[in-house]
Coordinates of C-alpha atoms in Angstrom, one line a residue:
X1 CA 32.2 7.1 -33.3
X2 CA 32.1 4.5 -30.8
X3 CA 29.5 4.2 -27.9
X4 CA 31.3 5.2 -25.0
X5 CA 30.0 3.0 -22.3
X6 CA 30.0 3.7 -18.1
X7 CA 29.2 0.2 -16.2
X8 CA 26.3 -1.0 -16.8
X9 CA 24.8 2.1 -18.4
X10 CA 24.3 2.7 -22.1
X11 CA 25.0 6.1 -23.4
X12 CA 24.1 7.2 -27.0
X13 CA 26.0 10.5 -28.7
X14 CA 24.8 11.4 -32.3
X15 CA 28.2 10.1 -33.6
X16 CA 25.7 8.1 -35.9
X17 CA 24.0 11.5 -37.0
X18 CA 20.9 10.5 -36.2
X19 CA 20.4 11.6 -33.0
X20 CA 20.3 15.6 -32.2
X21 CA 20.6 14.6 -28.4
X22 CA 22.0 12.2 -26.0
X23 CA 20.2 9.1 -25.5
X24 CA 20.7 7.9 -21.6
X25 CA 19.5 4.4 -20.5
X26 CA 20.2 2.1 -18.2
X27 CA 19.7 -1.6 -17.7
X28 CA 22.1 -2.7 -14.9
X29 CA 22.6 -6.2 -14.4
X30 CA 21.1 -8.0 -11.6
X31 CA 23.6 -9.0 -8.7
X32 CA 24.9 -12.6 -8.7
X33 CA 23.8 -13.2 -5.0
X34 CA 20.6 -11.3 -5.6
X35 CA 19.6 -13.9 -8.7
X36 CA 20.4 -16.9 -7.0
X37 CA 18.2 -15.5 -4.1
X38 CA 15.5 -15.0 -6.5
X39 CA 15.7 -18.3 -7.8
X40 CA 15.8 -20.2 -4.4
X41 CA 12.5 -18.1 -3.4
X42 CA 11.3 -19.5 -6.3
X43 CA 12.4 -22.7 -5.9
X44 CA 11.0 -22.7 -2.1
X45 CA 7.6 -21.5 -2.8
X46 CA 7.2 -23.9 -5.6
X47 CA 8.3 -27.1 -3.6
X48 CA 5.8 -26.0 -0.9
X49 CA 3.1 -25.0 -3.7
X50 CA 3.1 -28.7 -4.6
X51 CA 2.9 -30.0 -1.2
X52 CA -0.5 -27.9 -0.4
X53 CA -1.8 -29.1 -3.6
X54 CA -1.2 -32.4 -2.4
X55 CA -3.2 -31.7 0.7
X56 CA -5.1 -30.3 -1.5
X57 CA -6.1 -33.5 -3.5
X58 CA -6.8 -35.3 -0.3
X59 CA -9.3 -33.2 0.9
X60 CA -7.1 -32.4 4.1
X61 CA -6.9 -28.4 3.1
X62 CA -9.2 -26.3 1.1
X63 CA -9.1 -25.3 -2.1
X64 CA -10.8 -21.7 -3.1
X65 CA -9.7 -21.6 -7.1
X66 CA -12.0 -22.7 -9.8
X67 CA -11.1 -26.0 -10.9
X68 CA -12.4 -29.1 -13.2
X69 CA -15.7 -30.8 -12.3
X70 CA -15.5 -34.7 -10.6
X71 CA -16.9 -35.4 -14.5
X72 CA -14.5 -33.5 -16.4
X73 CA -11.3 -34.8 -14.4
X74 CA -10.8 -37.1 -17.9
X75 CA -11.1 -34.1 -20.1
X76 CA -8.0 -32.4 -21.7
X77 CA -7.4 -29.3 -18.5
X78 CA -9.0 -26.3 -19.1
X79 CA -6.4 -24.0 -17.2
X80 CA -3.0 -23.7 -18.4
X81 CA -1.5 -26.2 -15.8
X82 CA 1.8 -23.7 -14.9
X83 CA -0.4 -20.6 -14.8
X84 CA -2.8 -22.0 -12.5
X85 CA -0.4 -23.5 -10.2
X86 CA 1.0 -20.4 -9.8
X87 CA -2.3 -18.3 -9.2
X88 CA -3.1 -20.8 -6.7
X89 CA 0.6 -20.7 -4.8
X90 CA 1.8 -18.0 -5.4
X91 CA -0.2 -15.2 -6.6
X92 CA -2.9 -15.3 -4.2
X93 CA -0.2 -14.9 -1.3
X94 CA 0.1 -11.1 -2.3
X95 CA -3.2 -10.8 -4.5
X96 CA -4.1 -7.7 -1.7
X97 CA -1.5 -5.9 -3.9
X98 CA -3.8 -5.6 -7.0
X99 CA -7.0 -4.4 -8.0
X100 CA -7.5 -2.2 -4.9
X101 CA -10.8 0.2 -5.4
X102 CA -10.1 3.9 -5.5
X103 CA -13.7 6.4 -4.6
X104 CA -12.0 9.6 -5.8
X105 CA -10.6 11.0 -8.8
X106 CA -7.5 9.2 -9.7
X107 CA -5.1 12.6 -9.8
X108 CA -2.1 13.2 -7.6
X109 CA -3.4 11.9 -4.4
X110 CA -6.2 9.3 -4.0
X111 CA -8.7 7.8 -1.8
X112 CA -8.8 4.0 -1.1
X113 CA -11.3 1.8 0.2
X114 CA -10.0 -0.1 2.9
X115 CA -10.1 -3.9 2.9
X116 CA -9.1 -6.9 4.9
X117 CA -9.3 -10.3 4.0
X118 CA -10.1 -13.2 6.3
X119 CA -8.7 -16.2 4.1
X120 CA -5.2 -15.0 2.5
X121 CA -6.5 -12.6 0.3
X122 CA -8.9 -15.2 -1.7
X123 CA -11.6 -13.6 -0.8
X124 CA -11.7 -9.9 0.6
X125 CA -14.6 -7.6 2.7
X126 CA -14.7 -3.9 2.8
X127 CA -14.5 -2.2 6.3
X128 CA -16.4 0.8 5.1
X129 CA -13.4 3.2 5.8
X130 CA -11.6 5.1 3.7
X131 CA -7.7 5.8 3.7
X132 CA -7.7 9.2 2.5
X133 CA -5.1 11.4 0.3
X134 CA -2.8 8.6 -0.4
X135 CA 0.1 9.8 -2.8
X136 CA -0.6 8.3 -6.8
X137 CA 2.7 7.0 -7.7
X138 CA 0.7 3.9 -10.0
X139 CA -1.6 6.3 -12.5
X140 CA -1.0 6.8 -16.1
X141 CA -1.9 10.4 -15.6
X142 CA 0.8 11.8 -17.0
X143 CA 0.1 15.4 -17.5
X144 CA -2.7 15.5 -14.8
X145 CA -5.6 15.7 -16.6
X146 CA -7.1 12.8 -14.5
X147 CA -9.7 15.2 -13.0
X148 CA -13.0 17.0 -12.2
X149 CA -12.0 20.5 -11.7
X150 CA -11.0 23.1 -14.4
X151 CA -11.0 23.9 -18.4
X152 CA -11.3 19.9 -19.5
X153 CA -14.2 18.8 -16.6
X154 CA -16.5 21.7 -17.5
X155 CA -16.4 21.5 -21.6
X156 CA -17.2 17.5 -20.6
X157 CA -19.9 18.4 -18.6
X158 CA -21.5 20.7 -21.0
X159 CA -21.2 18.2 -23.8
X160 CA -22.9 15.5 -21.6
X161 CA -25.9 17.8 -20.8
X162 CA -26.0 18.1 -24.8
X163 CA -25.8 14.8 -26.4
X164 CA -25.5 12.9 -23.4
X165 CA -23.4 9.4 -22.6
X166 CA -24.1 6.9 -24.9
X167 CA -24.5 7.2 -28.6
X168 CA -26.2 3.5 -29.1
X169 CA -24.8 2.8 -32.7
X170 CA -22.1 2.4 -34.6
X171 CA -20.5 5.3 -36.4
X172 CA -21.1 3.5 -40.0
X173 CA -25.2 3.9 -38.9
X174 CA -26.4 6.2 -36.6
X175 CA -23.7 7.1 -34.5
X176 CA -21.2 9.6 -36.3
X177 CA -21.4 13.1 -34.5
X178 CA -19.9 16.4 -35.2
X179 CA -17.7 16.0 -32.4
X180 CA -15.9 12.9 -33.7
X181 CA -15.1 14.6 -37.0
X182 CA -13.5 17.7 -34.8
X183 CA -11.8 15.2 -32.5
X184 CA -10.1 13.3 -35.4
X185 CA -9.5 16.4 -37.7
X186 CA -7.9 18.1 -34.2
X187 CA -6.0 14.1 -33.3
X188 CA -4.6 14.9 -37.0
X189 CA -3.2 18.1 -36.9
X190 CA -1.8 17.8 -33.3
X191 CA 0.5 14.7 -34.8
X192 CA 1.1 16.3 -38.3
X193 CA -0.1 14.1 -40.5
X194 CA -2.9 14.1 -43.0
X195 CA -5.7 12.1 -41.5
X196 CA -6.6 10.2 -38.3
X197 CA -9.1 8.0 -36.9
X198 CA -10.3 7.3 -33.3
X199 CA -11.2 4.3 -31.8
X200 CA -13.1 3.3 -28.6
X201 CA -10.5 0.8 -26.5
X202 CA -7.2 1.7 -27.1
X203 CA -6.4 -2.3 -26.6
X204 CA -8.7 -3.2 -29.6
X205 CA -6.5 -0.5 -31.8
X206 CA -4.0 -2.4 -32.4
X207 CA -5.5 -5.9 -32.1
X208 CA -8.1 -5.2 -34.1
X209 CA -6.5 -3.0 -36.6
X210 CA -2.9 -4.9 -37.2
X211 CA -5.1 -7.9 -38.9
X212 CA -6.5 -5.2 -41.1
X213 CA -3.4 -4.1 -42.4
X214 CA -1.3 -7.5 -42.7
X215 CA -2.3 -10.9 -43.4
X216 CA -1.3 -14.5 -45.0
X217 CA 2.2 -13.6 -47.1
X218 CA 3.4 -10.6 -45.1
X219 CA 5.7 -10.6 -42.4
X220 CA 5.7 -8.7 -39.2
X221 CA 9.3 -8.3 -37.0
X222 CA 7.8 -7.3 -33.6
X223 CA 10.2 -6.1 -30.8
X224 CA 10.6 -8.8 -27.9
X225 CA 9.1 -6.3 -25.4
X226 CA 5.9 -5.3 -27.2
X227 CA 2.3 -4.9 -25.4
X228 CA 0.1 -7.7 -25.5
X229 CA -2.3 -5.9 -27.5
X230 CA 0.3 -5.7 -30.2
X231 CA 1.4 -9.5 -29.9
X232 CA -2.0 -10.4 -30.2
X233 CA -2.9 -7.9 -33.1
X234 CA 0.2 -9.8 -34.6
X235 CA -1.1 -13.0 -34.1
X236 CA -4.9 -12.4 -35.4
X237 CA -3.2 -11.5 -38.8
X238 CA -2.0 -14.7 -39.9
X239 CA 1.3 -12.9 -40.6
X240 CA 4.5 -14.9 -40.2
X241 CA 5.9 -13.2 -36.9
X242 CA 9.5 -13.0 -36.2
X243 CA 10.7 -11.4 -32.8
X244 CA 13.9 -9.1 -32.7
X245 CA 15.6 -7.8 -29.2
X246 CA 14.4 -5.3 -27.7
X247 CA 15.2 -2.3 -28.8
X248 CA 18.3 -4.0 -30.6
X249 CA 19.1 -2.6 -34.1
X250 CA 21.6 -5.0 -35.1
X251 CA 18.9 -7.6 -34.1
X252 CA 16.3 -5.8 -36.1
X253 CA 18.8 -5.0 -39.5
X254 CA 19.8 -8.8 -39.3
X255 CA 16.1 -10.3 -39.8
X256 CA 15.2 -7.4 -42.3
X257 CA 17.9 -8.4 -44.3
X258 CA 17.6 -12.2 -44.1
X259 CA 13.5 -11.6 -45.0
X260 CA 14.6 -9.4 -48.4
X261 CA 17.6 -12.0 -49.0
X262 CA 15.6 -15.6 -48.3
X263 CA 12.0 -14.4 -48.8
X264 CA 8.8 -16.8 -47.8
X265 CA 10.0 -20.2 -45.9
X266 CA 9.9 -22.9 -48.7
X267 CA 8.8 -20.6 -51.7
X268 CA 11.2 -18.5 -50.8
X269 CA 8.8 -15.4 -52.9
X270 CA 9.0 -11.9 -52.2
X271 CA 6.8 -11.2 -48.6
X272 CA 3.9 -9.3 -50.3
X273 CA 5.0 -6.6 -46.9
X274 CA 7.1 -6.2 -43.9
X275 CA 5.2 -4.7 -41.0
X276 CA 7.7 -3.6 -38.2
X277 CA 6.0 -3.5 -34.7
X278 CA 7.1 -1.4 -31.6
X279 CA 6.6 1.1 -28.8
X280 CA 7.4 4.8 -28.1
X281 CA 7.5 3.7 -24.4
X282 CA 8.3 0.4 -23.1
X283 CA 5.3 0.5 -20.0
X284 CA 7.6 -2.1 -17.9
X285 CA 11.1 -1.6 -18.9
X286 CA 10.9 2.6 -19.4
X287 CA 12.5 2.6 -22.0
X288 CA 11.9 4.5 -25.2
X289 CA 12.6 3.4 -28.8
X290 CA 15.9 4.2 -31.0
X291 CA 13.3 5.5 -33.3
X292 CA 15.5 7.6 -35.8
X293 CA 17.4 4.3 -36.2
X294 CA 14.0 2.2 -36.7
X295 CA 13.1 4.7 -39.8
X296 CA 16.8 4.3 -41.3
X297 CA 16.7 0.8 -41.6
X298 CA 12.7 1.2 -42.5
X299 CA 13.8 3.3 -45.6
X300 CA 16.6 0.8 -45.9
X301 CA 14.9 -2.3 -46.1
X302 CA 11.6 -0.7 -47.7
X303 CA 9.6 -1.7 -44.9
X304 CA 6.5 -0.6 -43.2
X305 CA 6.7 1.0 -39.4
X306 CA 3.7 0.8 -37.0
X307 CA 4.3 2.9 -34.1
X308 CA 3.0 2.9 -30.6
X309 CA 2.3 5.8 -29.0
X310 CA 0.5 4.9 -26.0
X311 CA 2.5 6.1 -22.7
X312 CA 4.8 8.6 -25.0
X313 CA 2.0 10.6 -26.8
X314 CA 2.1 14.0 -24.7
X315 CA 4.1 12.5 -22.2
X316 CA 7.4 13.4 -24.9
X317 CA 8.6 16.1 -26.9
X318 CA 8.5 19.5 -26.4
X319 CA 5.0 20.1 -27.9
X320 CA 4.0 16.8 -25.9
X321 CA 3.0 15.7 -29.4
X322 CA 5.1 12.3 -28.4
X323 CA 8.6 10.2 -29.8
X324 CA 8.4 11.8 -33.1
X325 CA 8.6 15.1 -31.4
X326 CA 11.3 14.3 -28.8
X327 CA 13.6 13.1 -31.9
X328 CA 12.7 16.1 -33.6
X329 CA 11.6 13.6 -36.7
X330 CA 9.3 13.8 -39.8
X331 CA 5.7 12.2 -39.0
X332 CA 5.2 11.4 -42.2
X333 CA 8.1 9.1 -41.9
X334 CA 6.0 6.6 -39.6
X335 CA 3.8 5.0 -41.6
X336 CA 1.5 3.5 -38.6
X337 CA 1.3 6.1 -36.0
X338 CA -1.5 4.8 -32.7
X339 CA -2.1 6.1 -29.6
X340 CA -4.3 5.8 -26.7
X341 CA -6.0 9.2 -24.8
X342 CA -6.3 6.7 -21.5
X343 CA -3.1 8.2 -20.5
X344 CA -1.8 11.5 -21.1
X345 CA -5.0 12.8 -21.9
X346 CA -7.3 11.3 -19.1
X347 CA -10.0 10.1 -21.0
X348 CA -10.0 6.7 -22.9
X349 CA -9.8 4.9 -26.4
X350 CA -7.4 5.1 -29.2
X351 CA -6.6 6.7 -32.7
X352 CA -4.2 5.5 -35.7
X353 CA -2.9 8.4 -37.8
X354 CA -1.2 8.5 -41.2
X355 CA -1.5 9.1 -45.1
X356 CA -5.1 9.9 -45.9
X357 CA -5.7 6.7 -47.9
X358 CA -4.4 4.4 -45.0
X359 CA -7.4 5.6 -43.0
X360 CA -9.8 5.6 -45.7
X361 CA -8.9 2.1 -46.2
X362 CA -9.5 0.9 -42.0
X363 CA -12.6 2.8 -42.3
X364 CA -13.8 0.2 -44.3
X365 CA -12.0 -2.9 -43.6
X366 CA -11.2 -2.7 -39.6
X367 CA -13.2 -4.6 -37.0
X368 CA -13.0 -2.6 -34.5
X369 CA -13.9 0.5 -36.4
X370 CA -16.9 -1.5 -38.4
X371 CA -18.6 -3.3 -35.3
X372 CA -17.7 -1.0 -32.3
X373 CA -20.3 1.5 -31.1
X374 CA -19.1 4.9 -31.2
X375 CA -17.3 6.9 -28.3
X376 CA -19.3 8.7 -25.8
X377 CA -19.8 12.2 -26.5
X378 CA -18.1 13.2 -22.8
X379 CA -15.0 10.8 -23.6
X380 CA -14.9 12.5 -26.6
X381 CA -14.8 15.9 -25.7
X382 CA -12.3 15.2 -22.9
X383 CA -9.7 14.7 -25.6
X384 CA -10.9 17.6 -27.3
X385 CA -10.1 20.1 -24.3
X386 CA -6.9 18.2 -23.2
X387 CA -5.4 18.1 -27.1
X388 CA -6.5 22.1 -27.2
X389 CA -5.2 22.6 -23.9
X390 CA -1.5 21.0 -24.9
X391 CA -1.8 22.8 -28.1
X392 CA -1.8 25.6 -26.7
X393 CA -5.5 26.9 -28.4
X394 CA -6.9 27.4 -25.3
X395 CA -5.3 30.5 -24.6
X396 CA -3.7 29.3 -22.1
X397 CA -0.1 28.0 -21.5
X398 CA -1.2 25.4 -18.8
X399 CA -0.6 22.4 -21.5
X400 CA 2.8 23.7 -22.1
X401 CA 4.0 24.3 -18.4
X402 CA 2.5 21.0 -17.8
X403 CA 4.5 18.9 -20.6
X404 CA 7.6 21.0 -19.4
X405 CA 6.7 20.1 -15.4
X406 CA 6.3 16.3 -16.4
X407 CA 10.2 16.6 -18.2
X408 CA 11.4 18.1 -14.6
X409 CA 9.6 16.0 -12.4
X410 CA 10.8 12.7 -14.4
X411 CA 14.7 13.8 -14.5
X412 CA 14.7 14.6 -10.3
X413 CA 12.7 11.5 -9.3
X414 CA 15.1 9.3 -11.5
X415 CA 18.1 11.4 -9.9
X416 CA 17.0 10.5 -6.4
X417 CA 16.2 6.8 -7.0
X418 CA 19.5 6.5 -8.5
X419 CA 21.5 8.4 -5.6
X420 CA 19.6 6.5 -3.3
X421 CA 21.4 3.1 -4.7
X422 CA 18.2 1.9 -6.2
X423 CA 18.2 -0.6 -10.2
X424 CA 16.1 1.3 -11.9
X425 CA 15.3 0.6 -15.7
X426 CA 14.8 2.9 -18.8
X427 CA 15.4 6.1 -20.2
X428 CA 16.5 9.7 -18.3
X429 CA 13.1 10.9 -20.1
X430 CA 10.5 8.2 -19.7
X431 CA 8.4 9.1 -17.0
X432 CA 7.9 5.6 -16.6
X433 CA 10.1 4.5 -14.0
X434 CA 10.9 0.6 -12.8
X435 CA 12.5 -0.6 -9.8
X436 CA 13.7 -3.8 -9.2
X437 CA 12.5 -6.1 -6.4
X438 CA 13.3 -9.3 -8.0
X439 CA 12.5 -11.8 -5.0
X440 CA 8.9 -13.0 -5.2
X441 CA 8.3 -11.9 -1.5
X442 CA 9.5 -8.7 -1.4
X443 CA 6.2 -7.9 -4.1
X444 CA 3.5 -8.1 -1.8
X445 CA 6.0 -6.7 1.0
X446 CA 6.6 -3.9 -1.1
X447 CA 3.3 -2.9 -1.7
X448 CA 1.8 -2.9 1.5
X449 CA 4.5 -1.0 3.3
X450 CA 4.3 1.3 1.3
X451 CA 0.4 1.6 1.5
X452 CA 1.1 1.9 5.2
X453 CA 2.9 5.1 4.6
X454 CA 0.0 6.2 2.2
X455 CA 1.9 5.7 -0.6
X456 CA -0.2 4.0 -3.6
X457 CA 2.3 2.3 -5.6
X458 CA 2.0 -0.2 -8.4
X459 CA 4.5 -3.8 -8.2
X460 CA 4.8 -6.0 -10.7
X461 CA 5.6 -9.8 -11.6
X462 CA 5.4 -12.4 -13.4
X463 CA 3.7 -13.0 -16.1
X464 CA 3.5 -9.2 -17.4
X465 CA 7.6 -9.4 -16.3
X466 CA 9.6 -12.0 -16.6
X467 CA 9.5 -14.4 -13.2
X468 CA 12.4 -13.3 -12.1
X469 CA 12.5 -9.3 -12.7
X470 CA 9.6 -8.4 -10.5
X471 CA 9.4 -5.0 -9.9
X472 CA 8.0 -1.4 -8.6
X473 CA 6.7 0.7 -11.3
X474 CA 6.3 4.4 -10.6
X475 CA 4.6 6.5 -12.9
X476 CA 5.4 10.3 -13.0
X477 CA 3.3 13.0 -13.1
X478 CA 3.3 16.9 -13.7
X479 CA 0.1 16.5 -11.6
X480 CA 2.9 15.7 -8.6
X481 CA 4.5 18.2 -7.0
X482 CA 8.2 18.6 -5.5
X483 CA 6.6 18.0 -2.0
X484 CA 4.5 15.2 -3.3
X485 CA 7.7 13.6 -4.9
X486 CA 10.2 14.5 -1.9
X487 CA 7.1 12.8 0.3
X488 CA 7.2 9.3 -1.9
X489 CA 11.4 9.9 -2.2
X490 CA 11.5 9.5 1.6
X491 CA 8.9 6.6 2.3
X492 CA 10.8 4.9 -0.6
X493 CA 14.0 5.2 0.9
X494 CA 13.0 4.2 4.4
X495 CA 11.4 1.4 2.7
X496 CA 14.0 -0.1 0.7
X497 CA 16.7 -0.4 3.8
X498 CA 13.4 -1.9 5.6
X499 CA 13.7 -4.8 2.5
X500 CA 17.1 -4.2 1.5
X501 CA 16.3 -3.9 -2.2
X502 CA 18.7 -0.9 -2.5
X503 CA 21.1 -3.7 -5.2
X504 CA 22.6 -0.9 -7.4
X505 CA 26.6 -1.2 -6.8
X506 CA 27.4 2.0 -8.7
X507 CA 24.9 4.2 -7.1
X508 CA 25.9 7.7 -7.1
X509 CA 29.0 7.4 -8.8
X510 CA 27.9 6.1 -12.4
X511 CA 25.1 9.0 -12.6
X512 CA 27.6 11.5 -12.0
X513 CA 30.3 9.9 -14.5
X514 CA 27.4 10.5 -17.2
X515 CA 26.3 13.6 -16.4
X516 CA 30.2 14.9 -16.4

């Protein structure tokens, strides 16, 4: 059956058979006079970039960035020239909208330390206030475990008065304790699979474990969109890498069968593997992947599937147990499955689950599992309470409600933002939720007015987006509550007619026609 489609919206039935629910996203297009807008920002901010660098060079203004020595002027540049033009021009006009410091617990509501900066934001100095109970719409804290209260804080406490913080080896030497083996036998059983393995940075799972498992020979088709940690993962292999669209199957099916058709370049041999790379969800477009179409043309094609899991794992599914789960799917059909626990669970580091041998083999052979010291003992009983507690083996039903609060919250902040005539990007499901701003200045603008209404959000640009989708990117959690959400839903509103970034022409109208 045909994909029925509604503007600019995509809508997926199970006419295919692989799907046992509808699959909603949406990617409108950006408006003609909004993109040219865009550009001519651009293009303005650039021309004048180059005229304060040539101010710059003769001495007439400042210049605050790190830059070649008198000496080295000769030498081949050691900063991407692009890249640091634009931190110089561009980035440090709304650099106040980054790396502000928090002095509470990162939950629902925050507290910031308030700064000022005397120079444009190159330099900044704290006030010694604090701007209390500010709304968290930026944290990856999913299910709300971000906190020092309750079940999860106490069993970490306990464990740190125990073993204490640091475990000062590796686990191959001296630094393998019981409660690693019970957090990876529990990481194991809560994804259904037969073994799994936990690593200290979730970043360094996949960069440091993707060289492990591919190399010279193989070939790895990564989805366009992927995290950097999986790009450079990709990279450290010495795999050939071939990039499909995102989230595109026909894209995907086309270079699968022109690798099993035309083989190595030049040789034109059999690749010794095909390694297919991508993400439950997409962190800056929100969307989540056609996964039960990814394992049909996996079993196809004979391929190999390395899964993502970092923002889906308990942030999906009915049992919070991630993609697989929300699909309703077979683990055992993802060969690769990694996650993080810096997210959903509130703790930090990373795991790769899968067929027993797969992990035997990394014990042995990854980087990151071979040189890394081992995870501290409170990091590690963190996961421990907040798997147990999603599981459901506390005795409790707290991780349950909590998944199922997360599902609510993310359908009736989407709802809103889409009545209110805002693009946003992604899934109905993905509690990650982006919202275009596209014009460079409206960033910075966004960010701060919204601070001003104690409202912490997180905006986005270029180069983590491309330079001409900036965006807002709200993160949803059950932590939040309808108050909390109607609170942020309000300021938001009044904000967006303040910058007029309310650009959806369907607004109301196209939600409804979907629903229907």
């Amino acid at each position: 059956r045909a994909k029925p489609r509604v503007g600019t919206f995509r809508y997926m039935t199970n006419g295919l058979g692989l799907y046992s629910r509808p699959f909603i996203e949406s990617f409108e297009e950006t408006p003609m006079l909004v993109a040219v807008l865009t550009y001519m920002g651009y293009g303005i901010l650039t021309i004048f970039g180059y005229l304060r660098d040539f101010l710059r060079d003769w001495k007439i203004e400042r210049c605050h960035v790190a830059r070649e020595r008198e000496e080295q002027r000769d030498f081949v540049p050691l900063y991407q020239d692009f890249e640091n033009f634009y931190t110089r021009n561009l980035y440090m006009r709304i650099r106040d909208s980054w790396n502000r410091p928090i002095c509470s617990v990162p939950g629902a509501k925050v507290d910031l330390v308030e700064r000022v900066s005397p120079d444009y934001n190159w330099t900044f100095d704290y006030t010694g206030k604090v701007v209390e109970g500010v709304i968290n719409m930026g944290s990856y804290n999913y299910l709300g475990f971000a906190e020092n209260t309750g079940y999860c804080a106490d069993a970490s406490a306990e464990v740190t008065m125990k073993y204490g913080v640091g475990v000062a080896s590796t686990r191959q030497e001296m630094g393998n304790l019981d409660r690693h083996e019970e957090m990876e036998e529990l990481v194991a059983k809560f994804l259904g699979v037969e073994s799994a393995m936990a690593f200290g940075m979730g970043f360094a799972t996949n960069s440091m474990n993707i060289p492990a498992l591919t190399g010279k020979g193989c070939l790895i088709l990564s989805d366009e969109l992927n995290h950097a940690s999986l790009v450079l993962g990709a990279r450290l292999s010495g795999s050939t890498i071939r990039v499909f669209k995102h989230n595109n199957m026909q894209s995907l099916e086309k270079m699968l069968r022109d690798a099993i058709v035309h083989g190595q370049p030049r040789t034109h041999r059999p690749w010794k593997k095909i390694l297919i790379l991508v993400e439950g969800i997409y962190s800056m477009e929100g969307s989540i992947v056609r996964l039960p179409e990814v394992i049909a043309l996996k079993k196809r094609y004979r391929a190999y599937l390395y899964l993502d899991e970092a923002h889906s794992i308990g942030a999906l599914g009915p049992g919070g147990r991630g993609v697989v789960d929300y699909f309703g799917l077979d683990p055992r059909d993802v060969d690769v499955m990694m996650g993080t626990f810096t997210k959903s669970f509130g703790a930090a580091g990373g795991y790769i689950g899968g067929r027993k041998e797969l992990l035997e083999y990394l014990r042995s052979h990854s980087h990151s599992a071979v040189y890394a010291a081992s995870m501290s003992p409170p990091v590690v009983e963190q996961i421990i309470a907040s798997m147990k507690c999603i599981m459901g083996e506390d005795g409790t039903t707290l991780g349950r409600d909590r998944v199922q609060q997360l599902a609510e919250n993310t359908l009736y902040f989407r709802r809103r933002l889409t009545e209110m005539g805002f693009i946003i990007y992604g899934n109905n499901d993905s509690p990650v939720v982006p919202m275009m701003l596209y014009m460079p200045a409206k960033i910075g603008a966004f960010g701060r007015e919204m601070l001003k209404r104690n409202i912490g959000v997180v905006v986005v640009g270029f180069p983590a987006t491309p330079i001409i989708e900036s965006r807002a990117r709200f993160c949803i959690s059950a932590a939040h509550t309808k108050d909390m959400l109607d609170t942020a839903l309000s300021v938001i509103s009044e904000v967006g007619d303040l910058l007029q970034v309310k650009y959806s022409r369907h607004k109301r109208l196209i939600y409804d026609q979907i629903q229907d």
